[in-house]
Short mmCIF file of C-alpha atoms in Angstrom, two decimals:
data_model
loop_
_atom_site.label_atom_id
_atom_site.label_comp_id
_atom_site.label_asym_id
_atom_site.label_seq_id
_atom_site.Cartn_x
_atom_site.Cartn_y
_atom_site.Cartn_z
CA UNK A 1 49.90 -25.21 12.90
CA UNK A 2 47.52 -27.61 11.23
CA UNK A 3 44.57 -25.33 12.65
CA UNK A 4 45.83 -22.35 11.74
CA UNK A 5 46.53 -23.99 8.28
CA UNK A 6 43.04 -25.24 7.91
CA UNK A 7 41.51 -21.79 9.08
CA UNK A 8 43.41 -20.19 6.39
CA UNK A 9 42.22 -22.88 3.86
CA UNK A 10 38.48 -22.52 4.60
CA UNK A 11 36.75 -19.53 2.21
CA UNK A 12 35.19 -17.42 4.50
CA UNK A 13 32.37 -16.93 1.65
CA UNK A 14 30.82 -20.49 2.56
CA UNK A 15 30.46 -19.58 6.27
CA UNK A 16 27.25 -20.07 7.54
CA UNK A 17 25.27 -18.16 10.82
CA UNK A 18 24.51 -20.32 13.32
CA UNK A 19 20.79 -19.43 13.67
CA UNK A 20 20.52 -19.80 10.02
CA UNK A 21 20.95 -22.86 7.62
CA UNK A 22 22.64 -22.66 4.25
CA UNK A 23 22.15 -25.04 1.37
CA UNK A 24 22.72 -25.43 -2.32
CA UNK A 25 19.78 -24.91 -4.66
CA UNK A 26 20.54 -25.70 -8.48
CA UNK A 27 24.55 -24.74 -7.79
CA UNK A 28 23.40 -21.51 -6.13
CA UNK A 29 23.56 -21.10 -2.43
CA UNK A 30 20.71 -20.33 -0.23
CA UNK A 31 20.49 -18.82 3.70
CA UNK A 32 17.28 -19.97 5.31
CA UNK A 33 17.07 -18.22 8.55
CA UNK A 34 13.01 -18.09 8.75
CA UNK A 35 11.29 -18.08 11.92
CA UNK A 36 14.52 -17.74 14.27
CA UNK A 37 13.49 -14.97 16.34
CA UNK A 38 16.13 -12.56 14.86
CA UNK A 39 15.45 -9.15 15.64
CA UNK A 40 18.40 -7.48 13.39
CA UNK A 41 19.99 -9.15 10.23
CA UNK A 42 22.45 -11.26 10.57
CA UNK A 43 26.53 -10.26 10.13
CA UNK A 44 27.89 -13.06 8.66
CA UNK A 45 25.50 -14.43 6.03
CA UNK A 46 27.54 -15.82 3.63
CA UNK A 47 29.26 -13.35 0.66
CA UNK A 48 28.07 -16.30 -2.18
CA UNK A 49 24.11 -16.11 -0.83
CA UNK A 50 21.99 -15.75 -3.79
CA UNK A 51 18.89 -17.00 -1.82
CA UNK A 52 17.95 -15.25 1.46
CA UNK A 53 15.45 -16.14 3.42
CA UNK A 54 14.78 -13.95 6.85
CA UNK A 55 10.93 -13.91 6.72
CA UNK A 56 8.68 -14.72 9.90
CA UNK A 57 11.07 -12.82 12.37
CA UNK A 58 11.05 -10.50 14.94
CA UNK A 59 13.64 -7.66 13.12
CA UNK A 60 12.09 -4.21 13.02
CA UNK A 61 14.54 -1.84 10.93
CA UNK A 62 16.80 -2.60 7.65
CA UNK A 63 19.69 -0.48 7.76
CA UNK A 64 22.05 1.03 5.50
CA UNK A 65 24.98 -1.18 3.66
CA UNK A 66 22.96 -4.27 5.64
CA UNK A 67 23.28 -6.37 2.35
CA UNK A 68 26.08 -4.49 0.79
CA UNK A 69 28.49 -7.53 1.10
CA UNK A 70 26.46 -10.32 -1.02
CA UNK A 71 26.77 -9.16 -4.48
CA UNK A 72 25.45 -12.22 -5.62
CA UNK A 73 21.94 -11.56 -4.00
CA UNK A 74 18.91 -12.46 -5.96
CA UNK A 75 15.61 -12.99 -3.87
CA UNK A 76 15.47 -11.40 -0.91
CA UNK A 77 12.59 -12.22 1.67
CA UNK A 78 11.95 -10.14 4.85
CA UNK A 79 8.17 -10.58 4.94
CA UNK A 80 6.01 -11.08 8.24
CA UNK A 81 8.72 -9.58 10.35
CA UNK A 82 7.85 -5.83 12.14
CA UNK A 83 9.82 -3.49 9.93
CA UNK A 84 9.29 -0.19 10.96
CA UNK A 85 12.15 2.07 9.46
CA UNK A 86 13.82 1.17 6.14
CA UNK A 87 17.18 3.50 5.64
CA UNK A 88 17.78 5.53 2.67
CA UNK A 89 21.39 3.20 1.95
CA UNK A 90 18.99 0.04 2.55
CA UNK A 91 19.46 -1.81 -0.43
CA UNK A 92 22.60 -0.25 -1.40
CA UNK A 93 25.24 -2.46 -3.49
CA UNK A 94 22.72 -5.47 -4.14
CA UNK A 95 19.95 -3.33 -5.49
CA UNK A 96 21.02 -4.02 -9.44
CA UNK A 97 21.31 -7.76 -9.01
CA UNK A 98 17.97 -8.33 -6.96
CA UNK A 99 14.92 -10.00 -8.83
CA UNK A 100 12.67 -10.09 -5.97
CA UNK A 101 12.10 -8.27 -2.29
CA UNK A 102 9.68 -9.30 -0.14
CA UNK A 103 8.75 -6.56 2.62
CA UNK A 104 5.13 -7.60 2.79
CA UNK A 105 3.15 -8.00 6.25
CA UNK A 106 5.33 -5.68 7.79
CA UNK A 107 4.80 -2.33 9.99
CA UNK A 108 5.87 -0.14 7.19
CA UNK A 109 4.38 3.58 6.57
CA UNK A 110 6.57 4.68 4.31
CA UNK A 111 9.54 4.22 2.60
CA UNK A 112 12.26 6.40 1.23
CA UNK A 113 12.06 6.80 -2.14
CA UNK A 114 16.05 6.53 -2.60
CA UNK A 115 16.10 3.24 -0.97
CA UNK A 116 14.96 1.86 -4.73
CA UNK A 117 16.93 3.61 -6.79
CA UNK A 118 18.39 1.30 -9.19
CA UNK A 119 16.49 -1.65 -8.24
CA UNK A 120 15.26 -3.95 -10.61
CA UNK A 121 13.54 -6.34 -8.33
CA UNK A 122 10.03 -7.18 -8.15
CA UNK A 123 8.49 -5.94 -5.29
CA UNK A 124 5.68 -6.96 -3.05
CA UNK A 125 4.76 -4.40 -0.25
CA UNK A 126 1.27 -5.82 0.70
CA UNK A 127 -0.27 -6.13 4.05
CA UNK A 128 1.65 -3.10 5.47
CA UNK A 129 0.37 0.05 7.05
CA UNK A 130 1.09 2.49 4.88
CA UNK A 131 0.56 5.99 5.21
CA UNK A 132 -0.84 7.16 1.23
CA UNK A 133 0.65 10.51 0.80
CA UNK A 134 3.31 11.90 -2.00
CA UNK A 135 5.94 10.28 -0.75
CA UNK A 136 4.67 7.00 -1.20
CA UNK A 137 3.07 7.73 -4.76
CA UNK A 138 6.37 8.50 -5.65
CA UNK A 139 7.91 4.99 -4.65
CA UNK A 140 5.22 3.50 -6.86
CA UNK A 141 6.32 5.19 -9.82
CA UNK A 142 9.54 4.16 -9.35
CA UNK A 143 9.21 0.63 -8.01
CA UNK A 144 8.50 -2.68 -9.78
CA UNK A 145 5.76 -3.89 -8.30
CA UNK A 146 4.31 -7.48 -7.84
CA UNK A 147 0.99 -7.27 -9.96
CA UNK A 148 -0.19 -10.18 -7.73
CA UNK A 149 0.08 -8.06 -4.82
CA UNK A 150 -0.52 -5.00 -5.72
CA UNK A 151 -4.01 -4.54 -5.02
CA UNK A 152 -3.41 -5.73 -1.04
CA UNK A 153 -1.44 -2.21 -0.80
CA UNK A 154 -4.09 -0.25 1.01
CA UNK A 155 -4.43 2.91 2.61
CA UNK A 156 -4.23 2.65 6.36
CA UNK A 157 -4.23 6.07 6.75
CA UNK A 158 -4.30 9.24 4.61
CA UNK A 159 -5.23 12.85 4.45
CA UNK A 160 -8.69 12.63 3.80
CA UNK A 161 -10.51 9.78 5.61
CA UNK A 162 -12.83 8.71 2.59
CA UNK A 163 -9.91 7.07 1.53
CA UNK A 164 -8.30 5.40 4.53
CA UNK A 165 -8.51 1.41 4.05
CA UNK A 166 -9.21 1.50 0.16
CA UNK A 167 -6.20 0.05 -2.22
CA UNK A 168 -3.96 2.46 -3.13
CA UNK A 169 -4.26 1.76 -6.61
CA UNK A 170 -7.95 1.98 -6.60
CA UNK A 171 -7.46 5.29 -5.11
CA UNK A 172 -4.98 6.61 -7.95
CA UNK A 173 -7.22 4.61 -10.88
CA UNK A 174 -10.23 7.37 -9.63
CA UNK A 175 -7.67 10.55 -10.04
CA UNK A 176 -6.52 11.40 -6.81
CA UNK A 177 -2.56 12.78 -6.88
CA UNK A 178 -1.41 12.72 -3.46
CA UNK A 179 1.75 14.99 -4.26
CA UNK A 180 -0.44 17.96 -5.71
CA UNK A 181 -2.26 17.71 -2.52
CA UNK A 182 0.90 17.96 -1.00
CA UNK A 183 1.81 20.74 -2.89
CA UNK A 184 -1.48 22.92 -2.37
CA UNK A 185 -0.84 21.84 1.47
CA UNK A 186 3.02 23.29 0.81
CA UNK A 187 1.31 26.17 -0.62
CA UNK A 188 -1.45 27.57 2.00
CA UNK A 189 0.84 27.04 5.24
CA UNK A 190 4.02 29.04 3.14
CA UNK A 191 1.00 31.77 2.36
CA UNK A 192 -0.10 31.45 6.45
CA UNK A 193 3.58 31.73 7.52
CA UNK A 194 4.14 34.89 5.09
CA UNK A 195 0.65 36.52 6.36
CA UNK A 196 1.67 35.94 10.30
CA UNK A 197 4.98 38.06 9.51
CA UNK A 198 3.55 40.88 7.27
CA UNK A 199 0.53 41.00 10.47
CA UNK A 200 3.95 41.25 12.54
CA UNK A 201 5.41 44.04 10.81
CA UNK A 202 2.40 45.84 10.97
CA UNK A 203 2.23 45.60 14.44
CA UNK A 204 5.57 46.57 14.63
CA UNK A 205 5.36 49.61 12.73
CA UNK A 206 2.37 50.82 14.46
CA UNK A 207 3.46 50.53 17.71
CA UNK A 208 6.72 52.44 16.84
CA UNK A 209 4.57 55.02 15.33
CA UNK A 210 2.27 55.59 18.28
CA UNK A 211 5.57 55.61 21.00
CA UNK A 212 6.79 58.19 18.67
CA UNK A 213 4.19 60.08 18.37
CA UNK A 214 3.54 59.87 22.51
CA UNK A 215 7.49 60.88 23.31
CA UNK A 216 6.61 64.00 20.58
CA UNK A 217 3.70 64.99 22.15
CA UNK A 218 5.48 65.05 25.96
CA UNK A 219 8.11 66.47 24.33
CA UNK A 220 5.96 69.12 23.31
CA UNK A 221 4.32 69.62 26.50
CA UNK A 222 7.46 69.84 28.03
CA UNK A 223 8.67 72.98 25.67
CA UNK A 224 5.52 74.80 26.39
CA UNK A 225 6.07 74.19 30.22
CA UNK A 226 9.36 76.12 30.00
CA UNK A 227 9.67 79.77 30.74
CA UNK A 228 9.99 81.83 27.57
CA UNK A 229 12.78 83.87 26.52
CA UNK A 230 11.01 86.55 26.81
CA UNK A 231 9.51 86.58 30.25
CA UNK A 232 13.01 86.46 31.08
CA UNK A 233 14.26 89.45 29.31
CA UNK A 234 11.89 91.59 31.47
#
């Protein structure tokens, strides 16, 4: 009964994960789980975490809801890790709260521009491979971004290979807007796609036209290869 009694009696908030090691910095309390050779978040990091350290690992996607649960979530460090996919839900529930998110030196491409919404923190997304397209312009617009950092965000691949490994910024400063090249893209392949079926209809219609004509003409031939009326009539 004692054990049961003390279970009850312990906050579940203060719990700490075993790979990780929490401490109290300035009253607030911190989760240091670097270099631990996690490959997925933790479950039970601690609901009172303000400070989360998971940099240095081996965890490759950030899923929806994964930080839902620590409302009190302030810095948030997942750099050097190999983060490939970040879900749309990522940050959901601790995105208001956050001051700073670390997802540099990762394997990142892109990023879902509704995984920021609402987020406030400062972000650093250097050292990452991105992919420089629309998509990712549009996260920048959106995104708070580390000025110290910001010029490490480089183009690891793009559309046009004059600017694949140049800094993204650098790229926008000299006027290039990746979504109306996306849009003129958008554009020509709608105008291919409406061209292909217009050829097909064509086609179509002049290969009915031609069997119709051919089952006319036999039919036709066939009329004037019957007997007349008259031939029989005498």
């Amino acid at each position: 009964q004692a054990f049961f009694c003390l279970l009850l009696c312990v906050p579940w908030g203060s719990s700490c994960p075993p790979s990780c090691q929490c401490t109290e910095q300035a009253g607030a309390k911190a989760v240091l789980c670097s270099s631990r050779h996690l490959e997925e978040i933790p479950k039970d990091i601690p609901k009172d975490a303000v400070f989360l350290k998971l940099d240095a690992n081996s965890i490759t996607r950030i899923p929806s809801n994964a930080f839902r649960h620590l409302s009190h979530l302030e810095e948030l460090d997942l750099s050097r890790n190999a983060i490939e996919k970040i879900d749309r839900a990522a940050f959901k529930g601790v995105a208001a709260g956050l001051r700073t998110l670390d997802l540099s030196s990762n394997r990142i491409r892109s990023i879902p521009k509704e995984a920021l919404l609402a987020l406030n923190a400062k972000l650093r997304l250097a050292n990452n491979p991105w992919h420089c397209e629309c998509a990712l312009q549009e996260v920048l617009w959106e995104a708070r971004l580390d000025p110290d950092s910001v010029q490490d965000i480089t183009c690891h691949t793009a559309p046009r290979e004059e600017y694949v490994g140049k800094p993204l910024l650098q790229v926008l400063d000299a006027g290039v807007n990746f979504c109306s090249m996306h849009q003129r893209t958008t554009d020509v392949a709608m105008f291919i796609t409406m061209f292909g079926w217009f050829a097909m209809v064509i086609v179509y219609v002049i290969c009915y036209v031609r069997h119709n004509r051919e089952d006319t003409c036999k039919h036709v031939e066939y009329l004037k290869s019957l007997p007349s009326t008259q031939g029989h009539a005498e």
